Amino acid sequence: MPIHLIFALDKGYLFGLVTAINSILQNTASPSRLFLHIITPPSESKFFESEINAYFPHPPFQFRVREYHPNQIIQDYVQRKYQPKSRKSENAIFLLYSRLFLKDIFPDLGKVIFLDTDLIVLQDIAVLFDSISFTAEYYFAAAPNLFPAIFHFSRPWVAISELRKFKQTFNAGVLFIDLSFWGDQNYQQLYRYLAWEAQHNYRLFQLNDETLLNLMFKDYIHLDRKWNCCGFGNYRWISWALRKPRSEIGILHWSGGHHKPWSSQNIPYADLWHAYALEKLTP
């Protein structure tokens, strides 16, 4: 059975994608099972097809590239909430929200793992992929974290009724979903939340689509936390406090801020990222 992995990025994060792919290849016993699905902004698909073939000239995996064209609802939402100053920044925001439309982009897929591009995989991704059989009731999995739900909202008093329903939040950089169970009810729920924020002048949600996903999936399957050891891009004192033995890490994720291993050596595990970065890859 193929292991379907999804990434969403523009060409500015090619180095992150290639490093993540290399880490997956180096740590899986079944590279021939891998099938990569890459979401890009309009007009960048040919670039990624060419670059992946260049970095992996005889890939043991399959891959395909799809361009994401947001629907009018998302276009209007992004314009009103973010007021992007350029097409590049607008496309970057659209890519964040593409996670909410994986079913539309890849209607032929069922079980998928979505991965951010500021991470590396240190254990066999097949172990994660084969670990869950989803059902119509439970088809969304993520690694819980300690981030308080209240910080997802700029006006938490407005969201009291929703906050009471939260059990434990998750970081959306690693998601395990069965898209065969994703349907109209998900989009109806999404659009209700978008309309709710519109009522508050687009100033309610703090963490982009991650807040929306946490709202939509308050009751989700909890993955072992090793599958998203995140927060290492945060303030340095926080990221250093989060360190743990490498043997306890399945996926290492520099989420939480602007400190990334390709731009700073003075953050935890930067040496590991560079160990998987291919020659002349670092920006």
CSV table of C-alpha atoms in Angstrom, one decimal:
chain,number,residue,atom,x,y,z
A,1,MET,CA,0.0,0.0,0.0
A,2,PRO,CA,1.5,3.4,-1.0
A,3,ILE,CA,2.4,5.9,1.8
A,4,HIS,CA,0.8,9.1,0.6
A,5,LEU,CA,2.6,12.3,1.9
A,6,ILE,CA,1.4,15.8,1.1
A,7,PHE,CA,3.5,19.0,1.2
A,8,ALA,CA,2.4,22.6,0.4
A,9,LEU,CA,5.0,25.2,-0.5
A,10,ASP,CA,6.2,27.8,-2.9
A,11,LYS,CA,9.7,27.8,-4.6
A,12,GLY,CA,11.2,29.8,-1.7
A,13,TYR,CA,11.0,26.7,0.5
A,14,LEU,CA,12.4,24.2,-2.0
A,15,PHE,CA,15.4,23.6,0.4
A,16,GLY,CA,13.0,22.6,3.2
A,17,LEU,CA,11.1,20.2,1.0
A,18,VAL,CA,14.2,18.5,-0.4
A,19,THR,CA,15.7,18.1,3.1
A,20,ALA,CA,12.5,16.7,4.5
A,21,ILE,CA,12.3,14.2,1.6
A,22,ASN,CA,15.9,13.1,2.1
A,23,SER,CA,15.3,12.6,5.8
A,24,ILE,CA,12.3,10.4,5.0
A,25,LEU,CA,14.2,8.4,2.5
A,26,GLN,CA,17.2,7.9,4.9
A,27,ASN,CA,14.9,6.6,7.7
A,28,THR,CA,12.4,4.3,6.0
A,29,ALA,CA,12.7,0.7,5.2
A,30,SER,CA,10.2,1.0,2.3
A,31,PRO,CA,11.1,3.9,0.0
A,32,SER,CA,9.3,2.3,-2.9
A,33,ARG,CA,6.0,2.8,-1.0
A,34,LEU,CA,6.4,6.5,-0.9
A,35,PHE,CA,4.1,8.7,-3.0
A,36,LEU,CA,4.7,12.4,-2.6
A,37,HIS,CA,2.0,14.9,-3.5
A,38,ILE,CA,3.2,18.5,-3.7
A,39,ILE,CA,0.9,21.6,-3.7
A,40,THR,CA,2.3,24.7,-5.2
A,41,PRO,CA,1.0,28.2,-6.2
A,42,PRO,CA,-0.2,28.7,-9.8
A,43,SER,CA,2.6,28.6,-12.3
A,44,GLU,CA,5.2,26.8,-10.1
A,45,SER,CA,4.4,23.2,-10.8
A,46,LYS,CA,6.9,22.9,-13.6
A,47,PHE,CA,9.6,24.3,-11.4
A,48,PHE,CA,9.1,21.7,-8.7
A,49,GLU,CA,8.9,18.8,-11.2
A,50,SER,CA,12.2,19.9,-12.6
A,51,GLU,CA,13.9,20.5,-9.3
A,52,ILE,CA,12.8,17.2,-7.7
A,53,ASN,CA,14.0,15.3,-10.7
A,54,ALA,CA,17.3,17.2,-10.4
A,55,TYR,CA,17.8,16.5,-6.7
A,56,PHE,CA,16.6,12.9,-7.0
A,57,PRO,CA,17.4,11.8,-10.5
A,58,HIS,CA,16.5,8.1,-9.9
A,59,PRO,CA,13.9,8.4,-7.2
A,60,PRO,CA,12.7,5.3,-5.4
A,61,PHE,CA,9.4,7.2,-4.8
A,62,GLN,CA,6.5,8.4,-6.9
A,63,PHE,CA,5.5,12.1,-6.9
A,64,ARG,CA,3.2,14.5,-8.5
A,65,VAL,CA,2.6,18.3,-8.3
A,66,ARG,CA,-0.7,20.1,-8.2
A,67,GLU,CA,-1.3,23.8,-8.3
A,68,TYR,CA,-3.7,25.2,-5.8
A,69,HIS,CA,-6.3,27.7,-7.0
A,70,PRO,CA,-8.4,28.9,-4.0
A,71,ASN,CA,-12.1,29.3,-4.3
A,72,GLN,CA,-13.7,32.7,-4.2
A,73,ILE,CA,-14.6,32.4,-0.5
A,74,ILE,CA,-11.0,31.8,0.5
A,75,GLN,CA,-9.8,34.6,-1.8
A,76,ASP,CA,-12.2,37.1,-0.2
A,77,TYR,CA,-11.3,35.9,3.3
A,78,VAL,CA,-7.6,36.3,2.7
A,79,GLN,CA,-8.0,39.7,1.2
A,80,ARG,CA,-10.1,41.0,4.1
A,81,LYS,CA,-8.1,39.4,6.9
A,82,TYR,CA,-4.5,39.9,5.7
A,83,GLN,CA,-4.7,42.5,3.0
A,84,PRO,CA,-1.6,41.1,1.4
A,85,LYS,CA,0.8,43.6,-0.3
A,86,SER,CA,2.0,41.3,-3.1
A,87,ARG,CA,1.0,38.3,-5.1
A,88,LYS,CA,3.8,36.4,-3.5
A,89,SER,CA,2.6,37.0,0.0
A,90,GLU,CA,-1.0,36.3,-1.1
A,91,ASN,CA,0.0,32.9,-2.6
A,92,ALA,CA,1.9,32.1,0.6
A,93,ILE,CA,-1.2,32.6,2.7
A,94,PHE,CA,-3.3,30.7,0.2
A,95,LEU,CA,-1.0,27.7,0.7
A,96,LEU,CA,-1.6,27.7,4.4
A,97,TYR,CA,-5.3,27.4,3.8
A,98,SER,CA,-4.8,24.6,1.2
A,99,ARG,CA,-4.7,22.2,4.1
A,100,LEU,CA,-8.4,22.7,4.4
A,101,PHE,CA,-9.0,21.7,0.8
A,102,LEU,CA,-6.9,18.5,0.4
A,103,LYS,CA,-10.0,16.6,-0.6
A,104,ASP,CA,-10.6,19.0,-3.5
A,105,ILE,CA,-7.0,19.0,-4.6
A,106,PHE,CA,-6.5,15.3,-4.4
A,107,PRO,CA,-10.0,13.7,-4.7
A,108,ASP,CA,-8.5,10.3,-5.4
A,109,LEU,CA,-6.7,10.0,-2.1
A,110,GLY,CA,-7.7,8.3,1.2
A,111,LYS,CA,-5.2,8.1,4.0
A,112,VAL,CA,-2.6,10.9,3.8
A,113,ILE,CA,0.0,12.4,6.0
A,114,PHE,CA,0.4,16.2,5.6
A,115,LEU,CA,3.9,17.5,6.5
A,116,ASP,CA,5.3,21.0,6.9
A,117,THR,CA,8.6,21.8,5.2
A,118,ASP,CA,10.4,23.0,8.3
A,119,LEU,CA,10.8,19.5,9.7
A,120,ILE,CA,12.8,16.3,9.3
A,121,VAL,CA,11.6,12.8,9.8
A,122,LEU,CA,13.9,10.7,12.1
A,123,GLN,CA,12.0,7.4,12.2
A,124,ASP,CA,10.2,5.3,9.7
A,125,ILE,CA,7.2,7.2,8.3
A,126,ALA,CA,5.7,3.8,7.4
A,127,VAL,CA,5.3,3.0,11.1
A,128,LEU,CA,3.1,6.1,11.5
A,129,PHE,CA,1.1,5.5,8.3
A,130,ASP,CA,0.3,1.9,9.1
A,131,SER,CA,-0.6,2.6,12.7
A,132,ILE,CA,-4.2,3.7,12.3
A,133,SER,CA,-7.3,2.4,10.6
A,134,PHE,CA,-9.7,5.3,10.4
A,135,THR,CA,-13.5,5.3,10.6
A,136,ALA,CA,-16.3,7.6,9.5
A,137,GLU,CA,-16.4,9.0,13.0
A,138,TYR,CA,-12.7,9.4,13.6
A,139,TYR,CA,-10.7,10.2,10.5
A,140,PHE,CA,-8.4,13.0,11.7
A,141,ALA,CA,-5.2,12.5,13.8
A,142,ALA,CA,-2.6,14.8,15.2
A,143,ALA,CA,-0.1,15.0,18.0
A,144,PRO,CA,-1.5,16.9,21.0
A,145,ASN,CA,0.6,19.8,22.4
A,146,LEU,CA,0.4,22.0,25.5
A,147,PHE,CA,-0.5,25.2,23.7
A,148,PRO,CA,-3.5,26.8,25.5
A,149,ALA,CA,-6.6,27.0,23.4
A,150,ILE,CA,-7.2,30.5,24.6
A,151,PHE,CA,-4.2,31.8,22.6
A,152,HIS,CA,-5.9,30.8,19.4
A,153,PHE,CA,-8.2,33.8,19.8
A,154,SER,CA,-7.4,37.5,20.0
A,155,ARG,CA,-10.7,38.0,21.8
A,156,PRO,CA,-11.1,34.9,23.9
A,157,TRP,CA,-14.2,36.3,25.7
A,158,VAL,CA,-16.0,36.1,22.4
A,159,ALA,CA,-15.1,32.4,22.0
A,160,ILE,CA,-16.0,31.2,25.5
A,161,SER,CA,-18.6,28.7,24.3
A,162,GLU,CA,-16.0,27.2,21.8
A,163,LEU,CA,-13.2,27.2,24.3
A,164,ARG,CA,-15.2,25.1,26.8
A,165,LYS,CA,-15.3,22.4,24.1
A,166,PHE,CA,-11.5,22.1,23.7
A,167,LYS,CA,-9.7,19.2,25.2
A,168,GLN,CA,-6.2,19.5,23.9
A,169,THR,CA,-4.9,21.6,21.0
A,170,PHE,CA,-2.6,20.3,18.3
A,171,ASN,CA,0.0,21.8,16.0
A,172,ALA,CA,-1.1,21.5,12.3
A,173,GLY,CA,2.4,20.9,10.8
A,174,VAL,CA,1.9,17.1,10.9
A,175,LEU,CA,-1.6,15.8,10.2
A,176,PHE,CA,-2.8,12.3,9.5
A,177,ILE,CA,-6.2,12.2,7.7
A,178,ASP,CA,-8.4,9.8,5.8
A,179,LEU,CA,-9.8,12.1,3.0
A,180,SER,CA,-12.3,9.5,2.0
A,181,PHE,CA,-14.4,10.6,5.0
A,182,TRP,CA,-14.0,14.3,4.3
A,183,GLY,CA,-17.2,15.7,2.8
A,184,ASP,CA,-19.6,18.5,2.6
A,185,GLN,CA,-20.2,18.7,6.3
A,186,ASN,CA,-16.5,19.7,6.8
A,187,TYR,CA,-16.8,22.6,4.3
A,188,GLN,CA,-20.1,23.7,5.8
A,189,GLN,CA,-18.5,23.8,9.3
A,190,LEU,CA,-15.4,25.6,7.9
A,191,TYR,CA,-17.5,28.3,6.2
A,192,ARG,CA,-19.5,28.8,9.4
A,193,TYR,CA,-16.3,29.5,11.3
A,194,LEU,CA,-15.1,31.9,8.5
A,195,ALA,CA,-18.4,33.7,8.7
A,196,TRP,CA,-18.1,33.9,12.5
A,197,GLU,CA,-14.7,35.6,12.2
A,198,ALA,CA,-16.1,38.0,9.6
A,199,GLN,CA,-18.6,39.1,12.1
A,200,HIS,CA,-15.7,40.2,14.3
A,201,ASN,CA,-13.9,42.1,11.5
A,202,TYR,CA,-11.5,39.3,10.8
A,203,ARG,CA,-9.6,39.9,14.1
A,204,LEU,CA,-10.7,36.8,16.0
A,205,PHE,CA,-8.5,33.9,14.9
A,206,GLN,CA,-4.8,34.1,15.8
A,207,LEU,CA,-3.1,31.2,14.1
A,208,ASN,CA,-4.4,31.2,10.6
A,209,ASP,CA,-5.7,27.8,9.4
A,210,GLU,CA,-4.4,26.1,12.5
A,211,THR,CA,-7.0,27.8,14.6
A,212,LEU,CA,-9.7,26.7,12.1
A,213,LEU,CA,-8.5,23.1,12.2
A,214,ASN,CA,-8.5,23.0,15.9
A,215,LEU,CA,-12.0,24.4,15.9
A,216,MET,CA,-13.2,21.8,13.4
A,217,PHE,CA,-11.5,18.8,15.1
A,218,LYS,CA,-11.7,19.3,18.8
A,219,ASP,CA,-12.2,15.5,19.2
A,220,TYR,CA,-9.4,13.9,17.2
A,221,ILE,CA,-7.2,10.8,17.4
A,222,HIS,CA,-4.1,11.6,19.5
A,223,LEU,CA,-0.8,10.6,17.9
A,224,ASP,CA,2.2,9.8,20.0
A,225,ARG,CA,3.9,13.2,20.6
A,226,LYS,CA,7.1,11.9,19.1
A,227,TRP,CA,5.4,12.3,15.6
A,228,ASN,CA,5.5,16.1,16.0
A,229,CYS,CA,8.2,17.2,18.4
A,230,CYS,CA,7.5,20.9,17.7
A,231,GLY,CA,8.3,24.3,19.0
A,232,PHE,CA,12.0,24.4,18.1
A,233,GLY,CA,11.6,27.6,16.1
A,234,ASN,CA,10.3,29.4,19.1
A,235,TYR,CA,12.1,31.9,21.4
A,236,ARG,CA,15.5,30.3,22.0
A,237,TRP,CA,15.0,29.8,25.8
A,238,ILE,CA,11.7,27.9,25.0
A,239,SER,CA,13.2,25.8,22.2
A,240,TRP,CA,16.2,24.8,24.3
A,241,ALA,CA,13.9,23.8,27.2
A,242,LEU,CA,12.0,21.5,24.8
A,243,ARG,CA,15.0,19.3,23.9
A,244,LYS,CA,14.8,15.6,24.3
A,245,PRO,CA,16.9,12.6,23.3
A,246,ARG,CA,16.9,11.9,19.6
A,247,SER,CA,15.7,8.3,20.2
A,248,GLU,CA,12.4,9.8,21.5
A,249,ILE,CA,11.8,11.9,18.3
A,250,GLY,CA,10.0,10.6,15.3
A,251,ILE,CA,9.5,14.0,13.5
A,252,LEU,CA,11.5,17.1,14.5
A,253,HIS,CA,9.7,20.3,13.7
A,254,TRP,CA,11.0,23.9,14.0
A,255,SER,CA,7.6,25.4,14.4
A,256,GLY,CA,6.6,28.3,16.7
A,257,GLY,CA,8.5,31.2,15.3
A,258,HIS,CA,11.1,32.5,12.8
A,259,HIS,CA,14.1,30.6,14.0
A,260,LYS,CA,14.8,27.9,11.4
A,261,PRO,CA,17.8,25.6,11.1
A,262,TRP,CA,18.8,26.9,7.6
A,263,SER,CA,19.2,30.4,8.8
A,264,SER,CA,20.5,30.0,12.4
A,265,GLN,CA,22.9,27.5,13.9
A,266,ASN,CA,22.1,28.6,17.5
A,267,ILE,CA,18.9,26.6,17.8
A,268,PRO,CA,18.3,23.0,18.9
A,269,TYR,CA,19.1,20.3,16.4
A,270,ALA,CA,20.3,22.6,13.6
A,271,ASP,CA,23.1,20.1,13.0
A,272,LEU,CA,20.6,17.4,12.3
A,273,TRP,CA,18.8,19.4,9.7
A,274,HIS,CA,22.2,20.2,8.0
A,275,ALA,CA,23.0,16.5,8.1
A,276,TYR,CA,20.1,15.8,5.8
A,277,ALA,CA,20.4,18.9,3.6
A,278,LEU,CA,21.8,18.0,0.2
A,279,GLU,CA,24.9,19.7,-1.2
A,280,LYS,CA,24.5,23.4,-2.1
A,281,LEU,CA,21.0,23.3,-0.9
A,282,THR,CA,21.1,25.7,2.1
A,283,PRO,CA,20.0,29.2,1.1
